[in-house]
């Protein structure tokens, strides 16, 4: 029996016991010897994760944490799935601009839309954050929440990655899926805390990560209640409401979760404040950075990258002894299909 | 065995197995015959609740709802605890003004603070919503989130109700506590969606209602991340961020939960949009209004009340066949200590 099979057996058994209330009657669970993290190489990163989980779940131990307080927060882009060569949500925006172009003949003349329509994304991005926001607002507002959910669902189940030709939801990291399941099996509640759009993630995070919509925190635009054809609808306005990145992440955590996490997982400087906020609480803490070091199986980037830059965060992680995952060395597999 | 009894057997077994990991080995639990709603009188309201829960939990039935989609939302003031003679949070504001007055000598001259300090709350409220907001901002901003949590915890565990002399957390409705537990035992996730301040509720909702901080939605003020003495803190600003009332409630639900509830519980016109939003989804729905009809054991008020007015909502509930709880008739007990 491979490690994966053993793990799946464990997860399935656990799920069965929890959901159906099956009773073991004194039999030692067969799960006991299964490896919950089969895609993780033996080494420091894996050891630190396991040691932390054992500490906070050992009843009566000095670092024991009540299950209700076992909050773990995960960045998404670059932490749970690949963010190269460009944030997935930006590729969604590009596709939405193309889809909406017939209703916006003026975009043929107006930047940054004109460049996108000519296939020149690089020029479109030359306008920096204001240009990106303009494109995001033009493509994320103007629908009801239900219409937007349908658009995202349609896109995420059909659009494919420019390099691998795979669905974006296939570009998730197998070791992180195992880590999510391992934490949940140990009583943790797992949340996404991403700079990405909250309603861009919610339609698929439960299926892909096992994280339900109510445990997704992200950037958002304003919505208002309207009545259309006698029915209430929530209309998405082309106006930012909250940017869940950098110093915004602890704010988003407080707003949505209302308690400080004891474990935080990120990969870029945009996650640094989230890790600092997590580290600043009392008791045992796990702060972990995924370091992209594998140019062959994924991408290698850190201090100089325009997407997912990890510079200050890497220094701080090393200075404070946080866990740094060396993707090339610490992960046996990157994607589930490899 | 009635449907109710069957349910209790299942729920009790599940609760036992889940919380203690006990193993039954064939013994029937003694809870078999227990009634999950003992404080509810036999009648239409109770029947409608039980019928709804049985419908959505009957696997294979036409109205079956997956556990993940069993979202139930509860207003707080007047729905889960008493809101008379005044919203509890306003009484907290009054006490905070008194506590902060030594640091604000100018309040002796300035309205609405001067009236509050003279014990004339009625005059303080004469300024309407702007006066209330001014008092709320002056007392809810200016601290860190952790300081504010400590202030609320201290107050809620010591301040007492002007009429009964009981702690405010004793002024919760026993039938609603039973309803919350009944829904959770049937796989529902229960949320508070209140016009009250989110951080005013979170410090005690888990202990009192079994609702954790991450399942509380409410009005909020802005917070920002700062570094003080080398440690990150979240500072509460005297500026509104979101008003979770009326048309704001569906917006708050979407923002925090990200899916439409299938059951909603309120008591005032401020809950109407939440009930309408819930009702507008497909499949079986439960929309319920608590109608305050018991002047003797609680309070009797509806269309003319300045606190918790129920006017349009009562008409709509009757027109649409929503469940209306007649507190006097439908509840055997009001408070847990009665």
CSV table of C-alpha atoms in Angstrom, one decimal, chain B residues 2 5 15 34 51 76 85 111 125 127 140 149 232 247 249 274 285 325:
chain,number,residue,atom,x,y,z
B,2,UNK,CA,-42.1,9.7,16.4
B,5,UNK,CA,-37.7,10.9,18.7
B,15,UNK,CA,-23.1,14.6,19.5
B,34,UNK,CA,-35.8,13.5,24.7
B,51,UNK,CA,-41.4,19.9,9.4
B,76,UNK,CA,-29.6,39.0,17.8
B,85,UNK,CA,-36.2,48.8,27.3
B,111,UNK,CA,-24.5,67.0,23.7
B,125,UNK,CA,-31.4,60.1,22.1
B,127,UNK,CA,-30.4,63.8,18.5
B,140,UNK,CA,-16.0,52.0,20.3
B,149,UNK,CA,-12.5,42.7,23.7
B,232,UNK,CA,1.5,44.5,15.4
B,247,UNK,CA,-30.8,46.1,3.2
B,249,UNK,CA,-28.1,42.3,6.0
B,274,UNK,CA,-32.7,39.2,5.3
B,285,UNK,CA,-37.0,27.7,3.1
B,325,UNK,CA,-43.9,32.9,16.8
